[in-house]
XYZ file of C-alpha atoms in Angstrom:
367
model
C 90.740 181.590 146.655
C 91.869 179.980 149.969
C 88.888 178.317 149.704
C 89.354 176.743 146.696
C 92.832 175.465 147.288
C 91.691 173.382 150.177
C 88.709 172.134 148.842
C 90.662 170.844 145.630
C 93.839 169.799 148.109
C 90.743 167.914 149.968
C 89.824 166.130 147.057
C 92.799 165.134 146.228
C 93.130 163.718 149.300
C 90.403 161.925 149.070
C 90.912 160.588 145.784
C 94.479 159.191 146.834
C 93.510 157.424 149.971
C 89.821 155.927 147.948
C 92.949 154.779 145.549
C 94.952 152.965 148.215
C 92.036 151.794 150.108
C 90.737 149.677 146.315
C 94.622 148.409 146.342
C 93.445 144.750 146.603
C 96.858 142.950 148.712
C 97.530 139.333 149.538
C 97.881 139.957 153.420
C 94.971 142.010 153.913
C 92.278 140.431 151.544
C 93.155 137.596 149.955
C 95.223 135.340 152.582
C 91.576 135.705 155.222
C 89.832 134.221 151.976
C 92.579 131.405 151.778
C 92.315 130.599 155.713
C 88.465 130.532 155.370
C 88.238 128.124 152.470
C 91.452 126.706 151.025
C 94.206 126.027 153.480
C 92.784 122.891 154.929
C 93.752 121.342 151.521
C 96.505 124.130 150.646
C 98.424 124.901 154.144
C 102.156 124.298 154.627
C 101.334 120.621 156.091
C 102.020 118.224 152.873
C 100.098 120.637 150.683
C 97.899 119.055 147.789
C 100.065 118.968 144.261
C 102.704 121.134 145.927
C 100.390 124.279 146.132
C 100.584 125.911 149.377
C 98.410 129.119 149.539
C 99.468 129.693 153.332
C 102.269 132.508 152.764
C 103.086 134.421 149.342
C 106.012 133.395 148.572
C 104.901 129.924 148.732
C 101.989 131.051 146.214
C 104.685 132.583 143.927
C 106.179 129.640 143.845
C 103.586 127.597 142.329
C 102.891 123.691 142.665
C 104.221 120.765 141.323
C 102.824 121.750 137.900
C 104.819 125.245 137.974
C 103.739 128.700 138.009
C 100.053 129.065 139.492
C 99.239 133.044 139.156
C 100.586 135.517 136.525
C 100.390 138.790 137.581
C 98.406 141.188 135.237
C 96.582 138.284 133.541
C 93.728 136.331 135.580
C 92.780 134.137 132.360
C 96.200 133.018 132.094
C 96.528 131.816 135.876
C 95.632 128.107 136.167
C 94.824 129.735 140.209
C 91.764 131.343 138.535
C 90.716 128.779 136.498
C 91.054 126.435 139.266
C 88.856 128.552 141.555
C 86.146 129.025 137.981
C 86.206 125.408 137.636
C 87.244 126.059 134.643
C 90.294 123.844 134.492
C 90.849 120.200 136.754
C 91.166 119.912 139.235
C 88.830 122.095 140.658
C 89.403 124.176 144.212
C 87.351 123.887 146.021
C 86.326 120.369 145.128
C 82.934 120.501 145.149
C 81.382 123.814 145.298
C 82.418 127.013 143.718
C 83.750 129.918 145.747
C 81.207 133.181 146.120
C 80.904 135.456 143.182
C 82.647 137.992 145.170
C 85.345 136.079 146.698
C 85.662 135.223 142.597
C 86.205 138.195 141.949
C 88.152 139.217 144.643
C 91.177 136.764 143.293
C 90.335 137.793 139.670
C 90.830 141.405 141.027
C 94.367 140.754 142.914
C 95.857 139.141 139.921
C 94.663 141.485 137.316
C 96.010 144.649 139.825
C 99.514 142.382 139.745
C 99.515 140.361 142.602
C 100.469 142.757 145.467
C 101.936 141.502 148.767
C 100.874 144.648 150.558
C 99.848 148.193 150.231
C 103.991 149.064 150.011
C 104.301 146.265 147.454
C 104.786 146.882 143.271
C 102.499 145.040 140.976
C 104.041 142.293 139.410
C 103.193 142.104 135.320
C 103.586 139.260 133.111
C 106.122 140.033 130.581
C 104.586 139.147 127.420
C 106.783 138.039 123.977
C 106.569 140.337 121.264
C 104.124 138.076 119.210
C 101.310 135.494 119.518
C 103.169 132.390 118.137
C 100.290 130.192 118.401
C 98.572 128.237 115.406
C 94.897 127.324 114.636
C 94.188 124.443 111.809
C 96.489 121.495 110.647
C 99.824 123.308 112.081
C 101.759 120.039 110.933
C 100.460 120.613 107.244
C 103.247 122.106 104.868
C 102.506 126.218 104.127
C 101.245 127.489 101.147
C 103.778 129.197 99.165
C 107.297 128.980 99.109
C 109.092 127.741 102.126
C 110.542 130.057 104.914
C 114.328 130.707 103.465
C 116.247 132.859 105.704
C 116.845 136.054 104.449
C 119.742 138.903 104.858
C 120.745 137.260 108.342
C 124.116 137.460 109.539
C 127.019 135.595 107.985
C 130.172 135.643 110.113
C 130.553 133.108 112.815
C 130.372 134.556 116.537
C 133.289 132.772 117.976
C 136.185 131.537 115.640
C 138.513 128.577 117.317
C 141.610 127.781 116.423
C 140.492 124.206 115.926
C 137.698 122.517 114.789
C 134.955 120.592 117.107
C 132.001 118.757 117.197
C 128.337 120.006 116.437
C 126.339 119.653 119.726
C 122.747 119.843 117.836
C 121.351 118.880 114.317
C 118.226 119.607 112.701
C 116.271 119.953 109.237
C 113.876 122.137 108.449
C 110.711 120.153 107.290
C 109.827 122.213 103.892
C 113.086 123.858 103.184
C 116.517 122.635 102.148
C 118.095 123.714 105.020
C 119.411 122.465 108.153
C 120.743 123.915 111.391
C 124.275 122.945 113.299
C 124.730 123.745 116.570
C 128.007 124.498 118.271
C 129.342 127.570 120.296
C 127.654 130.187 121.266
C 125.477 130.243 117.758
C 123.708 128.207 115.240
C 124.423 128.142 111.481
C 121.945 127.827 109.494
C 123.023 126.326 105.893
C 121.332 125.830 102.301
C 120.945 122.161 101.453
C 121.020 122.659 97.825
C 123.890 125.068 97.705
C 125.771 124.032 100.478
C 126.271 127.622 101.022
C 125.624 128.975 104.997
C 122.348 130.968 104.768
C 122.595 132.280 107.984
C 124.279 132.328 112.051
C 122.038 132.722 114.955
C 124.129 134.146 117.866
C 123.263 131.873 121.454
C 125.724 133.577 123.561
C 124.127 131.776 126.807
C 126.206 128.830 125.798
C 125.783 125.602 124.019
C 122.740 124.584 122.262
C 122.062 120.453 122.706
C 119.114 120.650 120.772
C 117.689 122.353 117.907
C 114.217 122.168 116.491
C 112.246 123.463 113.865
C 108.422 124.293 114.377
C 106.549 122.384 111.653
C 106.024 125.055 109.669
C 109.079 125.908 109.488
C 109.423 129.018 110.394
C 111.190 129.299 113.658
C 113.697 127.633 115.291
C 114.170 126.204 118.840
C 117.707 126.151 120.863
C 117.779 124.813 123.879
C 121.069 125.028 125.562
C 123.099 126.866 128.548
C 126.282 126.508 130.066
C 126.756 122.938 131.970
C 125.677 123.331 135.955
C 125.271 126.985 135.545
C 122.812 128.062 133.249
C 119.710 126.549 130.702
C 116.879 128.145 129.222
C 115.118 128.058 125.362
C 115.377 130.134 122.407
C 113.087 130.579 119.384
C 114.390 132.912 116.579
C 112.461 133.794 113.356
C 114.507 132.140 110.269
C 113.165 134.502 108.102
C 114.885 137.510 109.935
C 116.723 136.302 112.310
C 114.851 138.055 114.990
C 115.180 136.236 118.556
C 111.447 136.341 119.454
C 110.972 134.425 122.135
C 112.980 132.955 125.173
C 111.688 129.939 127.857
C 113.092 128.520 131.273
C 115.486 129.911 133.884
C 117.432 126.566 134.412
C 120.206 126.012 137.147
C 121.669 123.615 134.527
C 121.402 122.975 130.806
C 118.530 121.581 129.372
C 119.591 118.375 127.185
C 115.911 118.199 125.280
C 113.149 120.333 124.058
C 110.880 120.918 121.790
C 107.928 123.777 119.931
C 104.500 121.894 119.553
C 102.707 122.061 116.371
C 100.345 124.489 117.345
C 103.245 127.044 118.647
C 101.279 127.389 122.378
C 104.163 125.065 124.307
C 107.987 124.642 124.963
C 108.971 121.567 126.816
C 112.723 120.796 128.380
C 114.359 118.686 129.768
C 117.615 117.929 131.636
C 119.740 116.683 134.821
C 117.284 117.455 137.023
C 114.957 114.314 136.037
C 112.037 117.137 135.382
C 110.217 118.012 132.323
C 108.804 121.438 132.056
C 106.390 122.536 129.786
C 105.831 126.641 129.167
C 103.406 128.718 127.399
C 104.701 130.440 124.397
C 101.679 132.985 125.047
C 103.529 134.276 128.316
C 106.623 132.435 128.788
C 105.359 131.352 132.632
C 106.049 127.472 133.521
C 102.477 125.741 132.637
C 103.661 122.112 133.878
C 106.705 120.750 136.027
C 106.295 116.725 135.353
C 108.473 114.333 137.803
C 108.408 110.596 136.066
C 111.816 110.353 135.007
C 114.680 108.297 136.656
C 117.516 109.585 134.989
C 118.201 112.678 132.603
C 116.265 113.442 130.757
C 117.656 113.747 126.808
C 115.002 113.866 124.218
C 111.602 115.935 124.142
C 109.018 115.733 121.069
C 105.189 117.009 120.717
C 102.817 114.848 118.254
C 101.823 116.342 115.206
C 98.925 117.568 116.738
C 99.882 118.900 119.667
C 98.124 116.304 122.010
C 100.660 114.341 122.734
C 104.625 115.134 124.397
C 107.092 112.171 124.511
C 110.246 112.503 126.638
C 113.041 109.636 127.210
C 115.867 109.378 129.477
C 119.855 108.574 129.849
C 117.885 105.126 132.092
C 115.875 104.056 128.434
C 112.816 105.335 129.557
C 110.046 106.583 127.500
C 107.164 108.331 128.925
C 104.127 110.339 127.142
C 102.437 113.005 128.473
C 98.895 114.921 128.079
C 100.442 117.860 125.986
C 97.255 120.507 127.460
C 96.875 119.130 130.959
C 100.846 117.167 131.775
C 99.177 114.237 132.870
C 101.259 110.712 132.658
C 99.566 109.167 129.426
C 102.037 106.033 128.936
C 105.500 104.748 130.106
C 107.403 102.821 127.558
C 109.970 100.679 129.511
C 111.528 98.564 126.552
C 114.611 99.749 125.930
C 117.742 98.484 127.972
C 120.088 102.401 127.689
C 119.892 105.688 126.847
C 117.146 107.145 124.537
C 118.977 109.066 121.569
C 115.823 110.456 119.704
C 112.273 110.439 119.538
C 110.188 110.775 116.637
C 106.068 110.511 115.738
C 104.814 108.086 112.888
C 101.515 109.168 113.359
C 99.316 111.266 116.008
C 99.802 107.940 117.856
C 102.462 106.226 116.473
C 105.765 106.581 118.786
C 109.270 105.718 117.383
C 112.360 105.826 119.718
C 115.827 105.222 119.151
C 118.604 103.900 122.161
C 122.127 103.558 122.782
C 121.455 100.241 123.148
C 121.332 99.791 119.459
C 117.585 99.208 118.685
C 115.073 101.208 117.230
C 111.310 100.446 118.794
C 108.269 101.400 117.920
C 104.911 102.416 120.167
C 101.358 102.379 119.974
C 100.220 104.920 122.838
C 96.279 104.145 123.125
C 97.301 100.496 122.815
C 100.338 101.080 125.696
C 102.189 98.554 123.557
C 104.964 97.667 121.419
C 104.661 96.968 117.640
């Protein structure tokens, strides 16, 4: 009997430390794989695109396009597709890493990105549904148009005294349109004039509010001024919150839901645009083009395209997939009010300078 407790103790033993010795870490296996072949490029000294691969909390910070490695999901993390070669540009430059230093990273980030053999994995949290669209996403949906349903009906916060709406929009299919003010959204019947719904934002204010082009959810994006600023999407069907973007030191003043349901952008004080994935809620792009804050966000109807403009009048388009500068529209002479698409590549944009212009992007010019 004593022999057969301590030959299963033994293999227990065994077992445990076979288990900590596959734990793959950043500082024992995958920083000596950085020093060998990335940090010439990727080292704390003016770092290529922001990524600096020297220390890991400088890899959990990402690069100047956001988030680089999501823990849990290898697939997802533009580091692994940049080491695949699957995505631009490609690390190393010219010639792919070894099959086993491959799947070394793809390894780490699938066990959750550990520091150490002390350290916790670290696992993507994941929204409760796959938002995203296949097909002509901008087309109008068969059947009858999303209506909300038995959604709430008193107001969050009653004031003594009226104030203005901070966000207007209109659903594309449905007669209905959403007003923005505090701390929730109603959501009322065109034809009845009746209020069909209130979606509670108790982060704040929303500034804008979006519909996807389906119709079927709404965007807020809103916060608390200097303080707080992130994105909501809600089902208007239910009035199920299903999905929330950003963790802004201010409030965003601009964003918007692509046709295809995979993006988020924003936009605010700090000059940035930030573009997230709806699949995992991680930061895909951080763009820096703006001069002034930035006020107005809108994708193309098919998703290839993301206009922002700014308090200064500019107007810049982006690469919706990759957040590469496409165009920069320089006409107007103050502060864009709205943005709107004509066409795949037909750019309208409004200013406080009282004139409406329109844009050809491929063209780069004015109509």
């Amino acid at each position: 009997m004593n022999t057969r407790l301590l030959l299963t103790a033994a293999a227990f033993a065994f077992a445990a430390s076979t288990a900590t010795a596959q734990k793959i870490t950043y500082d024992d296996h995958i920083l000596p794989l950085f020093k060998n072949q990335c940090l010439k490029c990727h080292g704390s000294d003016k770092p290529k695109a922001d990524v600096d691969l020297s220390t890991y909390g400088a890899l959990m910070r990402g690069g100047s396009s956001g988030v680089i490695a999501a823990g849990g999901d290898p697939d997802g993390s533009m580091l692994y597709k940049l080491v695949m070669h699957s995505a631009e540009p490609t690390m190393p430059p010219k010639n792919k890493l070894a099959d086993k230093e491959l799947d070394l990273i793809k390894k780490w980030i699938a066990g959750g990105l550990l520091e150490n053999s002390g350290s916790k994995a670290i696992v993507s949290n994941r929204p409760k549904m796959d938002l995203s669209l296949t097909g002509a996403a901008f087309a109008k949906p068969e059947g009858a148009p999303p209506m909300p349903g038995d959604l709430l009906l008193e107001p969050v916060v009653r004031t003594v005294r009226t104030s203005v709406s901070t966000a207007l929009a209109a659903s594309p299919w449905a007669p209905l349109v959403a007003l923005g003010g505090q701390k929730q959204i109603f959501l009322y019947n065109t034809d009845t004039l009746q209020l069909a719904g209130v979606l509670p934002f108790p982060e704040g204010f929303p500034h804008d509010v979006k519909f996807s082009r389906n119709g079927k959810l709404l965007l807020a994006s809103g916060g608390r001024d200097a303080n707080k600023g992130l994105a909501v999407v809600w089902d208007i069907t239910t009035g199920e919150r299903i999905l929330t973007a950003g963790d802004e030191l201010d409030v965003p003043l601009g964003g918007d839901i692509s046709s295809n349901q995979k993006w988020i952008a924003l936009g605010g004080p700090d000059r940035l645009v930030k573009i997230y994935s709806t699949a995992t809620g991680e930061q895909l792009h951080k763009l820096k083009k703006h001069t002034d804050w930035v006020l107005a966000a809108e994708f193309n109807h098919t998703s290839t395209y993301l206009a922002t403009g700014d308090r200064n009048g500019g107007v810049v388009v982006w690469d919706a997939e990759e957040g590469q500068e496409v165009q920069t529209f320089t006409g107007h002479r103050a502060a864009i009010t709205s943005l709107a698409w004509r066409t795949p590549d037909l750019l309208v944009s409004s200013s406080e300078d009282g004139t409406v212009k329109t844009w050809i992007v491929k063209e780069g010019q004015q109509v």
